[in-house]
Coordinates of C-alpha atoms in Angstrom, one line a residue:
Chain E
M22 CA -56.5 9.8 -29.6
A23 CA -54.7 8.4 -32.6
S24 CA -54.5 6.1 -36.0
L25 CA -52.6 2.6 -36.1
E26 CA -50.9 1.5 -39.2
L27 CA -49.6 -2.3 -39.1
R28 CA -47.5 -3.0 -41.7
G29 CA -46.4 -6.8 -42.8
L30 CA -46.8 -7.8 -39.3
R31 CA -45.2 -11.3 -38.3
K32 CA -45.5 -13.4 -35.1
R33 CA -43.5 -16.7 -34.9
F34 CA -44.1 -19.3 -32.0
D35 CA -41.4 -21.8 -31.8
G36 CA -41.3 -22.1 -34.7
A37 CA -45.3 -21.9 -35.4
E38 CA -46.7 -19.3 -37.7
I39 CA -48.9 -17.3 -35.9
I40 CA -49.8 -13.9 -37.6
R41 CA -48.6 -13.8 -41.6
D42 CA -48.1 -10.9 -43.1
V43 CA -51.1 -8.5 -41.7
D44 CA -51.3 -5.0 -43.2
L45 CA -54.3 -2.7 -41.5
D46 CA -54.9 0.4 -41.1
I47 CA -57.0 1.3 -37.8
A48 CA -58.1 5.3 -38.8
D49 CA -58.5 7.8 -35.7
G50 CA -61.5 7.6 -33.5
E51 CA -62.5 4.0 -35.0
F52 CA -64.1 1.2 -33.3
C53 CA -62.0 -1.9 -35.0
V54 CA -62.9 -5.4 -33.7
F55 CA -61.1 -8.2 -33.9
V56 CA -62.6 -11.9 -34.7
G57 CA -62.2 -15.2 -35.5
P58 CA -62.1 -18.7 -34.4
S59 CA -60.2 -19.7 -31.5
G60 CA -56.6 -20.1 -31.7
C61 CA -56.8 -17.7 -35.1
G62 CA -54.2 -15.0 -33.3
K63 CA -56.9 -12.2 -33.0
S64 CA -55.5 -11.9 -28.7
T65 CA -52.0 -12.5 -30.4
L66 CA -52.7 -9.5 -32.6
L67 CA -53.8 -7.1 -29.6
R68 CA -50.8 -8.4 -27.7
L69 CA -48.3 -7.2 -31.0
V70 CA -50.0 -3.9 -30.2
A71 CA -50.0 -3.7 -26.7
G72 CA -46.4 -4.5 -26.5
L73 CA -46.9 -7.7 -24.6
E74 CA -45.2 -9.8 -26.9
S75 CA -42.4 -8.6 -29.7
V76 CA -42.7 -9.2 -33.8
S77 CA -41.0 -11.3 -35.8
G78 CA -41.7 -9.2 -38.4
G79 CA -43.2 -5.7 -39.6
S80 CA -44.3 -2.6 -38.2
I81 CA -46.4 -1.1 -35.9
R82 CA -47.1 3.0 -35.9
I83 CA -49.5 4.6 -33.5
G84 CA -50.0 7.6 -34.1
G85 CA -47.3 8.0 -36.9
E86 CA -45.0 7.5 -34.5
D87 CA -43.0 3.8 -34.9
M88 CA -43.9 1.3 -32.0
T89 CA -42.6 -1.4 -33.2
A90 CA -39.8 -2.2 -30.4
K91 CA -41.4 0.5 -27.6
A92 CA -42.3 -1.1 -24.7
P93 CA -45.7 -0.8 -23.5
R94 CA -46.1 2.5 -21.3
E95 CA -44.3 4.6 -24.2
R96 CA -46.7 3.0 -26.5
G97 CA -50.1 5.3 -25.1
I98 CA -52.1 2.8 -24.5
A99 CA -54.5 1.0 -22.5
M100 CA -56.0 -2.6 -21.9
V101 CA -58.9 -4.5 -20.9
F102 CA -58.2 -8.3 -19.9
Q103 CA -60.6 -10.7 -20.3
S104 CA -59.7 -12.0 -16.8
Y105 CA -59.8 -8.9 -15.3
A106 CA -56.4 -9.1 -14.1
L107 CA -57.5 -6.7 -11.2
Y108 CA -54.7 -5.9 -8.4
P109 CA -55.8 -8.7 -5.7
H110 CA -54.0 -6.9 -3.0
M111 CA -55.1 -3.0 -4.0
T112 CA -58.8 -1.5 -3.3
V113 CA -60.8 -0.3 -6.3
R114 CA -59.3 3.0 -5.5
E115 CA -55.6 2.2 -6.3
N116 CA -56.5 -0.3 -8.9
I117 CA -57.8 2.7 -11.0
A118 CA -55.4 4.5 -10.0
F119 CA -52.1 2.9 -10.8
G120 CA -52.0 3.6 -14.3
L121 CA -51.4 7.4 -13.5
Q122 CA -49.2 6.8 -10.5
A123 CA -46.5 5.0 -12.2
K124 CA -46.7 7.8 -14.5
R125 CA -45.8 9.8 -11.7
S126 CA -48.9 12.4 -11.7
E127 CA -49.8 15.2 -9.3
R128 CA -51.8 13.6 -6.2
A129 CA -54.4 16.2 -6.2
A130 CA -54.6 15.3 -10.2
V131 CA -55.4 12.0 -9.5
E132 CA -58.5 12.1 -7.4
E133 CA -59.9 14.7 -10.0
K134 CA -59.8 11.8 -12.2
L135 CA -60.2 9.4 -10.2
Q136 CA -63.4 10.8 -9.3
E137 CA -64.7 11.6 -12.8
V138 CA -63.7 7.8 -13.7
A139 CA -65.7 6.3 -11.0
R140 CA -68.9 8.6 -12.1
I141 CA -68.8 7.3 -15.4
L142 CA -68.3 4.3 -15.1
E143 CA -70.6 4.1 -11.5
L144 CA -68.0 3.0 -9.2
T145 CA -68.0 5.6 -6.5
P146 CA -69.5 4.1 -3.9
L147 CA -67.1 1.0 -4.5
L148 CA -64.0 2.7 -4.2
D149 CA -62.6 1.4 -1.0
R150 CA -63.4 -2.3 -1.5
L151 CA -61.2 -5.0 -2.6
P152 CA -61.5 -6.7 -5.6
K153 CA -62.7 -10.0 -3.9
Q154 CA -65.8 -8.0 -2.9
L155 CA -66.4 -7.4 -6.1
S156 CA -69.6 -9.0 -8.7
G157 CA -68.5 -10.4 -12.3
G158 CA -69.6 -7.2 -14.0
Q159 CA -68.1 -4.6 -11.2
R160 CA -64.9 -6.0 -11.8
Q161 CA -65.1 -5.6 -15.6
R162 CA -66.1 -1.9 -14.8
V163 CA -63.3 -1.5 -12.6
A164 CA -60.7 -3.1 -15.0
I165 CA -62.4 0.0 -17.5
G166 CA -61.7 1.9 -15.1
R167 CA -57.9 1.8 -14.6
A168 CA -57.9 1.7 -18.7
I169 CA -59.8 5.4 -19.4
I170 CA -58.1 7.0 -16.5
R171 CA -54.8 7.1 -18.8
A172 CA -56.8 8.8 -21.3
P173 CA -54.3 6.5 -23.6
Q174 CA -54.5 7.1 -27.5
V175 CA -55.3 3.4 -28.2
F176 CA -57.7 1.1 -26.1
L177 CA -57.5 -2.3 -26.6
F178 CA -59.9 -4.7 -25.3
D179 CA -59.0 -8.6 -24.7
E180 CA -62.9 -10.6 -24.8
P181 CA -63.6 -8.6 -22.4
L182 CA -67.0 -9.9 -21.6
S183 CA -66.9 -13.5 -22.7
N184 CA -66.5 -13.9 -19.0
L185 CA -69.8 -12.2 -18.1
D186 CA -73.0 -14.1 -17.6
A187 CA -75.3 -13.7 -20.9
S188 CA -77.0 -11.0 -19.8
L189 CA -74.4 -8.7 -18.4
R190 CA -73.1 -9.4 -21.6
G191 CA -75.8 -7.8 -23.4
Q192 CA -75.3 -4.8 -20.5
M193 CA -71.8 -4.3 -20.6
R194 CA -71.7 -4.0 -24.6
I195 CA -73.9 -1.1 -24.9
E196 CA -72.4 0.8 -21.6
I197 CA -69.1 -0.1 -23.4
A198 CA -71.1 1.5 -27.5
R199 CA -71.2 4.1 -24.9
L200 CA -68.2 4.8 -24.1
H201 CA -66.6 5.0 -27.1
Q202 CA -69.3 7.9 -28.6
S203 CA -68.2 9.7 -25.3
L204 CA -64.6 9.1 -25.6
K205 CA -64.2 8.7 -29.2
T206 CA -60.9 7.4 -28.9
T207 CA -59.2 4.5 -31.3
M208 CA -60.8 1.0 -30.3
I209 CA -59.3 -2.1 -30.5
Y210 CA -62.1 -5.3 -29.5
V211 CA -61.1 -8.8 -29.8
T212 CA -64.0 -11.6 -29.6
H213 CA -64.8 -14.9 -30.6
D214 CA -68.2 -13.8 -30.8
Q215 CA -69.8 -12.5 -34.2
V216 CA -73.1 -10.9 -32.5
E217 CA -70.5 -8.5 -30.0
A218 CA -68.6 -8.0 -33.2
M219 CA -71.3 -7.4 -35.5
T220 CA -73.0 -5.1 -33.2
L221 CA -70.3 -2.9 -32.0
A222 CA -68.1 -2.6 -34.5
D223 CA -67.6 0.3 -36.9
R224 CA -64.9 -2.1 -39.3
I225 CA -64.5 -5.7 -38.4
V226 CA -61.4 -7.7 -39.4
V227 CA -61.6 -11.0 -39.8
L228 CA -58.9 -13.1 -38.7
N229 CA -58.0 -17.0 -39.5
A230 CA -54.8 -18.8 -39.0
G231 CA -52.9 -15.6 -38.8
R232 CA -54.4 -13.9 -42.2
V233 CA -56.6 -11.3 -42.5
E234 CA -59.4 -12.4 -44.1
Q235 CA -61.8 -9.7 -45.2
V236 CA -61.8 -6.0 -43.5
G237 CA -65.4 -4.1 -43.8
S238 CA -68.1 -2.9 -42.0
P239 CA -70.6 -5.0 -40.1
L240 CA -73.1 -4.9 -43.0
E241 CA -70.1 -4.8 -45.8
L242 CA -68.8 -8.3 -44.3
Y243 CA -73.0 -10.1 -44.1
R244 CA -73.9 -8.5 -47.4
H245 CA -70.3 -8.9 -49.7
P246 CA -68.4 -11.6 -47.7
R247 CA -65.5 -12.0 -49.9
N248 CA -64.6 -15.8 -49.3
L249 CA -66.2 -18.7 -47.8
F250 CA -64.6 -18.4 -44.8
V251 CA -65.7 -15.5 -44.2
A252 CA -69.2 -16.1 -45.3
G253 CA -70.1 -19.0 -43.1
F254 CA -68.2 -17.3 -40.2
I255 CA -70.4 -13.6 -39.8
G256 CA -73.8 -14.3 -38.8
A257 CA -75.9 -15.9 -36.4
T258 CA -76.7 -19.0 -37.7
R259 CA -74.3 -20.7 -40.7
M260 CA -74.7 -19.9 -43.6
N261 CA -75.7 -22.8 -45.8
F262 CA -73.4 -24.1 -48.5
F263 CA -74.0 -26.9 -51.1
A264 CA -71.8 -28.0 -54.3
V265 CA -73.4 -26.7 -57.5
H266 CA -72.1 -26.8 -61.2
A267 CA -73.0 -23.5 -63.7
E268 CA -74.5 -24.0 -66.5
E269 CA -74.1 -20.6 -68.5
S270 CA -73.3 -17.3 -67.3
D271 CA -73.8 -13.7 -69.3
G272 CA -72.1 -11.5 -67.0
K273 CA -75.3 -10.4 -65.2
T274 CA -76.3 -13.6 -63.5
V275 CA -74.6 -16.9 -63.0
T276 CA -76.9 -19.9 -63.7
V277 CA -76.8 -23.0 -61.7
A278 CA -77.8 -26.0 -61.3
L279 CA -79.8 -26.8 -58.0
P280 CA -79.8 -30.3 -56.1
G281 CA -83.1 -31.9 -57.3
G282 CA -82.7 -30.4 -60.4
A283 CA -83.7 -26.9 -60.4
S284 CA -82.4 -24.0 -62.5
L285 CA -81.3 -21.0 -60.4
A286 CA -79.9 -17.7 -62.2
V287 CA -77.3 -16.0 -59.4
P288 CA -77.3 -12.4 -60.6
V289 CA -73.5 -11.3 -59.9
D290 CA -71.6 -8.3 -60.5
R291 CA -69.0 -8.4 -63.8
A292 CA -68.6 -12.0 -63.2
S293 CA -68.6 -15.8 -65.3
A294 CA -68.2 -18.9 -64.8
Q295 CA -67.3 -21.4 -67.2
P296 CA -70.2 -23.9 -68.2
G297 CA -69.6 -27.2 -66.0
E298 CA -67.4 -24.9 -63.6
A299 CA -67.8 -26.3 -59.5
L300 CA -69.0 -23.8 -57.3
T301 CA -70.4 -24.0 -54.0
L302 CA -73.7 -22.0 -53.2
G303 CA -74.3 -19.9 -50.0
I304 CA -77.8 -18.9 -49.0
R305 CA -78.3 -17.3 -45.1
P306 CA -81.0 -19.3 -43.2
E307 CA -82.9 -16.4 -42.6
H308 CA -82.9 -16.0 -46.9
L309 CA -84.9 -19.0 -47.2
R310 CA -88.5 -19.0 -47.7
L311 CA -91.4 -21.0 -47.2
E312 CA -93.5 -19.3 -49.4
G313 CA -92.7 -17.9 -52.9
E314 CA -92.1 -18.4 -56.7
G315 CA -88.9 -20.2 -58.2
P316 CA -86.7 -22.2 -57.5
A317 CA -86.5 -24.6 -54.3
I318 CA -85.0 -27.5 -52.7
S319 CA -87.4 -30.4 -51.4
G320 CA -86.4 -33.1 -48.7
P321 CA -87.6 -34.2 -45.3
I322 CA -87.9 -32.1 -42.3
E323 CA -85.6 -33.7 -40.1
V324 CA -85.2 -31.5 -37.0
V325 CA -87.0 -28.1 -35.2
E326 CA -85.6 -26.4 -32.9
E327 CA -88.5 -24.5 -31.7
L328 CA -87.3 -20.7 -30.3
G329 CA -91.1 -19.2 -29.9
E330 CA -90.4 -16.7 -32.2
E331 CA -88.7 -18.6 -34.9
Q332 CA -88.7 -21.8 -35.7
L333 CA -84.8 -23.2 -36.9
A334 CA -85.5 -25.9 -39.5
Y335 CA -83.3 -28.8 -40.4
L336 CA -84.4 -29.6 -44.2
R337 CA -82.0 -33.0 -45.7
A338 CA -81.5 -32.0 -49.4
P339 CA -81.6 -34.0 -52.3
D340 CA -77.3 -34.6 -52.2
G341 CA -77.3 -34.9 -48.6
T342 CA -76.6 -31.6 -47.2
L343 CA -78.3 -30.3 -44.0
L344 CA -80.0 -27.1 -44.6
T345 CA -80.8 -24.6 -41.9
A346 CA -84.0 -22.5 -42.1
R347 CA -84.9 -19.4 -40.0
I348 CA -88.7 -19.4 -40.1
P349 CA -90.3 -16.1 -38.7
E350 CA -92.6 -17.5 -36.8
G351 CA -93.1 -20.6 -34.2
G352 CA -94.7 -24.0 -34.8
R353 CA -95.1 -23.5 -38.6
L354 CA -93.0 -26.3 -39.3
Q355 CA -92.9 -30.4 -37.7
R356 CA -90.6 -33.0 -37.5
G357 CA -90.7 -35.1 -40.5
M358 CA -93.1 -33.2 -42.8
A359 CA -91.7 -33.0 -45.9
G360 CA -90.8 -29.0 -46.8
R361 CA -89.9 -27.5 -49.7
L362 CA -87.6 -24.2 -49.1
H363 CA -87.3 -21.7 -51.9
L364 CA -84.2 -19.6 -52.8
P365 CA -84.8 -16.3 -53.6
P366 CA -82.1 -15.4 -56.0
E367 CA -80.7 -12.2 -55.4
A368 CA -79.9 -13.6 -51.6
C369 CA -77.4 -16.3 -53.0
H370 CA -73.6 -16.0 -52.6
L371 CA -71.4 -18.0 -55.3
F372 CA -67.9 -19.1 -54.4
R373 CA -65.2 -20.5 -56.4
V374 CA -63.2 -23.7 -55.5
D375 CA -60.5 -21.7 -54.3
G376 CA -63.2 -20.3 -51.9
A377 CA -63.1 -16.6 -53.5
A378 CA -66.5 -15.0 -53.7
L379 CA -67.7 -13.9 -56.8
P380 CA -68.8 -10.5 -56.9
R381 CA -72.4 -9.5 -55.9
R382 CA -74.4 -6.5 -57.0
G383 CA -76.1 -4.3 -54.4
Chain C
M11 CA -67.6 -45.1 21.1
I12 CA -65.1 -46.0 18.3
R13 CA -65.4 -42.1 17.2
L14 CA -64.5 -41.5 21.2
A15 CA -61.2 -44.2 20.8
R16 CA -60.6 -42.5 17.5
H17 CA -60.4 -39.4 19.0
L18 CA -58.2 -40.4 21.9
G19 CA -55.9 -42.3 19.8
F20 CA -55.4 -38.6 18.0
A21 CA -54.9 -37.2 21.4
L22 CA -52.2 -39.1 22.3
L23 CA -50.7 -39.1 18.8
L24 CA -50.6 -35.4 19.1
L25 CA -49.4 -36.0 22.8
A26 CA -46.5 -38.2 21.8
I27 CA -45.5 -35.7 18.4
G28 CA -45.6 -33.0 21.1
A29 CA -43.5 -34.8 24.0
F30 CA -40.4 -35.8 21.8
A31 CA -40.3 -32.1 20.0
L32 CA -41.0 -29.7 23.5
F33 CA -39.1 -32.3 25.7
P34 CA -35.7 -31.6 24.6
F35 CA -36.1 -28.1 25.1
Y36 CA -38.4 -28.8 28.4
H37 CA -34.7 -30.4 29.7
A38 CA -32.5 -28.0 28.5
L39 CA -34.8 -25.1 30.2
V40 CA -34.6 -27.0 33.8
T41 CA -31.3 -27.6 33.8
S42 CA -30.5 -24.1 33.0
F43 CA -32.1 -23.1 36.6
R44 CA -29.6 -25.4 38.2
S45 CA -26.3 -24.9 39.5
G46 CA -23.8 -27.2 40.8
S47 CA -24.3 -30.5 42.3
F48 CA -28.1 -30.4 41.3
L49 CA -27.3 -30.4 37.7
F50 CA -26.8 -34.3 38.2
V51 CA -30.8 -35.1 39.7
P52 CA -32.5 -36.4 36.5
A53 CA -36.4 -34.9 38.9
M54 CA -38.4 -33.8 35.6
L55 CA -39.2 -31.0 38.2
P56 CA -37.6 -27.9 39.1
E57 CA -36.8 -28.3 42.6
A58 CA -35.9 -23.4 42.5
L59 CA -35.2 -21.6 39.8
D60 CA -32.1 -19.9 40.3
P61 CA -30.9 -17.4 37.8
R62 CA -27.3 -18.0 38.6
N63 CA -26.5 -19.0 35.3
Y64 CA -28.5 -16.0 33.1
E65 CA -25.5 -13.7 35.0
L66 CA -23.3 -15.7 34.7
V67 CA -23.5 -16.0 30.7
F68 CA -23.4 -12.8 30.8
T69 CA -21.4 -11.8 32.9
Q70 CA -18.3 -14.2 32.0
Q71 CA -18.0 -13.0 28.4
D72 CA -20.0 -10.6 26.4
F73 CA -22.8 -12.6 25.4
G74 CA -24.8 -9.6 24.3
R75 CA -22.1 -8.7 22.0
T76 CA -21.9 -12.7 20.6
I77 CA -26.6 -12.0 20.4
L78 CA -26.3 -8.8 18.8
N79 CA -23.2 -10.9 15.4
S80 CA -25.6 -13.8 15.6
V81 CA -28.7 -11.1 14.9
L82 CA -26.6 -8.8 12.3
V83 CA -25.3 -11.7 10.1
A84 CA -28.7 -13.4 10.3
A85 CA -30.5 -10.6 9.7
T86 CA -28.5 -9.4 6.5
V87 CA -28.3 -12.8 5.3
T88 CA -31.8 -12.7 5.8
G89 CA -32.7 -9.4 3.4
V90 CA -30.0 -9.9 1.0
S91 CA -31.5 -13.8 0.3
L92 CA -34.5 -11.9 0.1
V93 CA -33.5 -9.3 -2.3
L94 CA -31.8 -11.4 -5.1
A95 CA -34.1 -14.4 -5.1
V96 CA -37.0 -11.8 -5.7
G97 CA -35.2 -10.7 -8.7
A98 CA -34.1 -13.5 -9.4
A99 CA -37.3 -15.6 -9.5
Y100 CA -38.8 -12.9 -11.4
A101 CA -36.3 -13.6 -14.1
L102 CA -36.3 -17.4 -13.7
G103 CA -40.2 -17.8 -13.1
R104 CA -41.2 -14.9 -15.8
V105 CA -39.0 -14.3 -18.2
R106 CA -38.4 -16.7 -21.1
F107 CA -34.5 -16.8 -21.8
R108 CA -32.2 -20.1 -23.3
G109 CA -30.7 -21.9 -20.0
R110 CA -33.2 -20.9 -17.8
Y111 CA -34.0 -24.5 -16.9
A112 CA -30.5 -25.6 -16.2
L113 CA -29.3 -22.0 -14.9
L114 CA -32.5 -23.7 -12.1
L115 CA -30.9 -27.0 -11.8
T116 CA -27.2 -25.1 -11.3
I117 CA -29.0 -23.3 -8.4
L118 CA -30.6 -26.2 -6.7
G119 CA -26.8 -27.7 -7.2
V120 CA -25.6 -25.3 -5.7
S121 CA -27.2 -26.8 -2.4
M122 CA -26.0 -30.3 -2.7
F123 CA -22.6 -30.0 -1.8
P124 CA -22.0 -30.3 2.1
Q125 CA -20.5 -27.6 3.7
I126 CA -18.1 -29.3 4.9
A127 CA -16.7 -30.5 1.0
V128 CA -16.8 -26.3 0.1
L129 CA -15.0 -25.2 4.0
S130 CA -11.2 -25.1 2.7
G131 CA -12.4 -23.9 -0.6
M132 CA -14.5 -21.3 1.4
F133 CA -11.7 -19.9 3.8
E134 CA -9.2 -19.1 0.9
L135 CA -11.9 -17.3 -0.7
I136 CA -12.5 -15.6 2.3
R137 CA -8.9 -14.6 2.8
A138 CA -8.5 -13.4 -0.2
L139 CA -11.4 -11.3 -0.3
G140 CA -9.9 -9.9 3.2
L141 CA -12.6 -11.1 5.0
Y142 CA -11.5 -13.4 7.9
D143 CA -12.9 -13.0 11.1
T144 CA -15.1 -10.2 10.2
L145 CA -19.2 -10.7 10.2
P146 CA -19.1 -9.9 6.2
G147 CA -17.2 -12.6 5.5
L148 CA -19.4 -15.0 7.6
M149 CA -22.9 -13.3 6.0
L150 CA -21.1 -14.3 2.4
A151 CA -20.6 -17.7 3.4
N152 CA -24.1 -18.0 4.9
L153 CA -25.7 -16.9 1.6
M154 CA -24.8 -20.0 -0.3
L155 CA -26.5 -21.7 2.1
T156 CA -29.8 -19.7 2.2
L157 CA -30.1 -18.4 -1.8
P158 CA -30.4 -21.6 -3.3
F159 CA -33.8 -22.5 -1.5
T160 CA -35.0 -19.0 -1.4
I161 CA -34.7 -18.8 -5.1
W162 CA -36.0 -22.2 -5.4
V163 CA -39.3 -21.9 -3.3
L164 CA -40.0 -18.3 -5.0
T165 CA -39.8 -19.3 -8.2
T166 CA -42.3 -21.4 -7.5
F167 CA -44.7 -19.2 -6.3
M168 CA -43.5 -16.4 -9.1
R169 CA -45.1 -19.1 -11.3
E170 CA -48.0 -19.4 -9.9
L171 CA -49.1 -15.3 -10.2
P172 CA -51.0 -15.0 -12.9
K173 CA -49.4 -13.7 -15.6
E174 CA -52.4 -11.2 -16.9
L175 CA -51.7 -9.1 -13.5
E176 CA -48.5 -8.8 -14.4
E177 CA -49.3 -7.8 -18.1
A178 CA -51.8 -5.6 -16.9
A179 CA -49.3 -3.4 -14.8
Y180 CA -47.2 -3.5 -17.8
A181 CA -50.4 -2.2 -19.8
D182 CA -50.9 0.2 -17.3
G183 CA -47.5 2.3 -17.9
A184 CA -45.0 0.4 -15.6
S185 CA -41.5 -0.4 -15.3
A186 CA -40.5 -3.5 -14.6
L187 CA -39.6 -2.4 -11.1
T188 CA -43.0 -1.1 -10.6
V189 CA -44.1 -4.7 -11.8
V190 CA -41.9 -6.7 -9.3
T191 CA -42.3 -4.3 -5.8
R192 CA -46.3 -2.9 -6.7
V193 CA -48.2 -5.6 -7.8
L194 CA -46.3 -9.2 -8.1
L195 CA -44.2 -8.6 -4.5
P196 CA -47.2 -7.8 -2.1
L197 CA -49.0 -11.0 -3.1
L198 CA -45.6 -12.7 -2.7
W199 CA -45.9 -11.9 1.0
P200 CA -47.5 -15.2 2.0
A201 CA -44.4 -17.3 0.5
L202 CA -42.0 -14.4 1.9
A203 CA -43.1 -14.5 5.1
P204 CA -41.4 -18.7 6.0
T205 CA -39.0 -18.5 3.6
A206 CA -37.6 -15.5 5.0
L207 CA -38.2 -17.4 8.5
L208 CA -36.5 -20.7 7.4
A209 CA -33.7 -18.4 5.7
F210 CA -33.5 -16.6 8.8
I211 CA -33.0 -20.4 11.4
V212 CA -30.5 -21.2 8.7
S213 CA -28.2 -18.4 9.4
W214 CA -28.5 -18.4 13.2
N215 CA -28.2 -22.0 13.9
E216 CA -25.1 -22.1 11.2
F217 CA -22.0 -23.5 13.0
L218 CA -19.1 -24.8 11.0
F219 CA -18.6 -21.6 8.8
A220 CA -18.4 -19.4 11.8
L221 CA -16.6 -21.7 13.8
T222 CA -13.8 -21.4 10.8
F223 CA -13.9 -17.8 9.8
T224 CA -14.3 -16.2 13.0
L225 CA -11.4 -16.2 15.4
S226 CA -11.7 -13.4 18.2
E227 CA -14.7 -13.2 21.1
E228 CA -15.8 -10.3 18.7
T229 CA -17.1 -11.6 15.7
R230 CA -18.2 -15.0 17.6
T231 CA -21.5 -16.0 17.0
V232 CA -23.9 -18.1 19.0
P233 CA -23.9 -21.5 18.3
V234 CA -19.8 -21.1 18.1
A235 CA -20.0 -19.3 21.4
I236 CA -22.3 -21.5 23.1
A237 CA -20.0 -24.3 21.9
L238 CA -17.2 -22.8 23.1
L239 CA -18.7 -22.0 27.0
S240 CA -15.9 -23.3 29.5
G241 CA -17.0 -24.2 33.2
G242 CA -14.1 -23.7 36.0
S243 CA -11.9 -26.6 34.9
R244 CA -11.0 -27.7 31.8
Q245 CA -12.6 -31.2 33.1
E246 CA -15.8 -29.5 33.7
L247 CA -18.9 -29.1 30.9
P248 CA -20.4 -26.4 32.3
W249 CA -24.5 -27.7 31.5
G250 CA -25.8 -25.6 33.2
L251 CA -24.5 -22.0 31.3
V252 CA -24.9 -23.7 27.8
M253 CA -28.5 -24.7 28.6
A254 CA -29.1 -21.1 30.2
A255 CA -27.3 -19.6 26.8
S256 CA -28.8 -22.2 24.4
T257 CA -32.8 -21.2 26.0
V258 CA -31.4 -16.8 25.6
V259 CA -31.0 -17.4 22.0
T260 CA -34.0 -19.3 21.1
I261 CA -36.2 -16.4 22.2
P262 CA -35.2 -14.8 19.3
I263 CA -36.4 -17.2 17.1
V264 CA -39.9 -18.1 18.7
A265 CA -40.5 -13.8 18.9
L266 CA -40.2 -14.2 14.9
V267 CA -42.4 -17.1 14.2
V268 CA -45.1 -15.2 16.5
A269 CA -44.7 -12.2 14.7
F270 CA -44.7 -13.8 11.2
Q271 CA -47.6 -15.7 11.8
R272 CA -50.1 -13.0 11.3
K273 CA -48.2 -12.0 8.2
I274 CA -48.5 -15.7 6.7
V275 CA -52.2 -15.1 5.2
S276 CA -53.3 -17.2 2.4
G277 CA -55.8 -16.8 -0.4
L278 CA -54.4 -13.5 -1.0
T279 CA -54.9 -13.3 -4.8
A280 CA -58.4 -14.1 -4.1
G281 CA -60.6 -11.8 -6.8
A282 CA -57.6 -11.3 -8.8
V283 CA -58.9 -12.6 -11.9
K284 CA -62.0 -14.5 -12.7
G285 CA -62.4 -18.0 -12.5

């Protein structure tokens, strides 16, 4: 078990900056998720930690020891790959034991650990099969077994569930969470799926274009996104944004004019905006209300997606933006209806032109 | 009806190709059992099985020694080629470094020169190394023939292996040598077996180097020995002996093909990575 420190980490590929100046601390035993759109550098960052790529600048410390120039096998890491990467010519038993044999451990000790890992992952009856005789979920478990038998200081997961179908993914997610609880080892988990990020992480690192946009607990990111990118990325359905102008501010609230004319006083935490300043207002689809008081936006409902337990309604606002609303019961809105959505002020986010969020209360 | 005609046509084609490929060997086989004036009988079928030629081949000279020489040279050349080629293929197929492509082209370029063009230079080299008229000298020369294509073929195969496997092994704590020998090599088997076979055959059949770089009977290899077989008089070409010797030296190659055939298993990588 170990903590992890990344300082000023940089990676260039053929002149293109993939990782730009990443500083990050991951505490001992923490479950940390790297999340971001494809191409944001999250997998590269993980591979830098693993030692599969060499850094172009900066340093990596694992458990207080400088590992920047060390080979993967000296770093005390174990990695689970997206494609499983099982050795096809070896049985499950050989696959799992490979890492220990590479360390030249004693045969009896290897066998004992192998049995224990197989028991934890329910692989005991499959030990003598070849990878091609296993299902996707079983292969994934073998890949995890191969990692845990080495008792590494840090586990690295590179999108381990993205090749599984939806139901199996949910199941494996729970198994990985359980594994973390029982092993209490530091884990770094890369995913593009923000549901996985929210459900598994102690802390989420949101990456974009090789930079860390924000680091925080799932709820922190959900409630206090630091900028437009994080606000748009975190959340099962994307946050609604529209352009507004500040009317006045008094340090506790910033009043903005909504499309359609209504004014909305958004509570903020010690922040102000110049009258007339252009801002972006953000509100999550699940916070828009059909009933209620206060400011609202009206417009025709253009599309309704019926999900049974809820509806996703798309409303065309007077300024032309399309607003998404999650209505918690099915069947309430139909396409073509005139809609009216209320914006609870405390659920609104404000962002400046450069994307930085105005601090919120609560 | 049309289908029948098509099948028939296909069968005839196969027969023609088979006959073309096998007739020379059949002829050699039949001739090897003939002696004296029977050698010049144009009949297709042997009149009698006369094993005298086979006896003569081994009694007239030390043909067993010759075969052993050939086996030694071919086996060593194949072994050394494969070891070097696997290492080179790993570097050329897996490691990113400057000049990799140029190096690959150079290796291919080596195989471009006709043997006869490098013969005199190679002769000087071998004499300078003190390897003239020795088997190691011949092995060294033959490596020039086998290495380019073994490296080239294995590099191509090495590139096809999923990169994650190698990375997984590194992450599992393996050293580069372990990765090559325990992970990549077993997966290269389907490529390794035929490549080894080809290298063996090239070395086995090699004539020009063997003729030039060896002198004594003790270092002679099979193709040279057969070419130098002499008959009763200077005017007589001992066809029966030549054919008997040729038939004998075909056997190791056939045996090898049969043995390796089982090793050439495809689809070994199935189940490694999803997709």
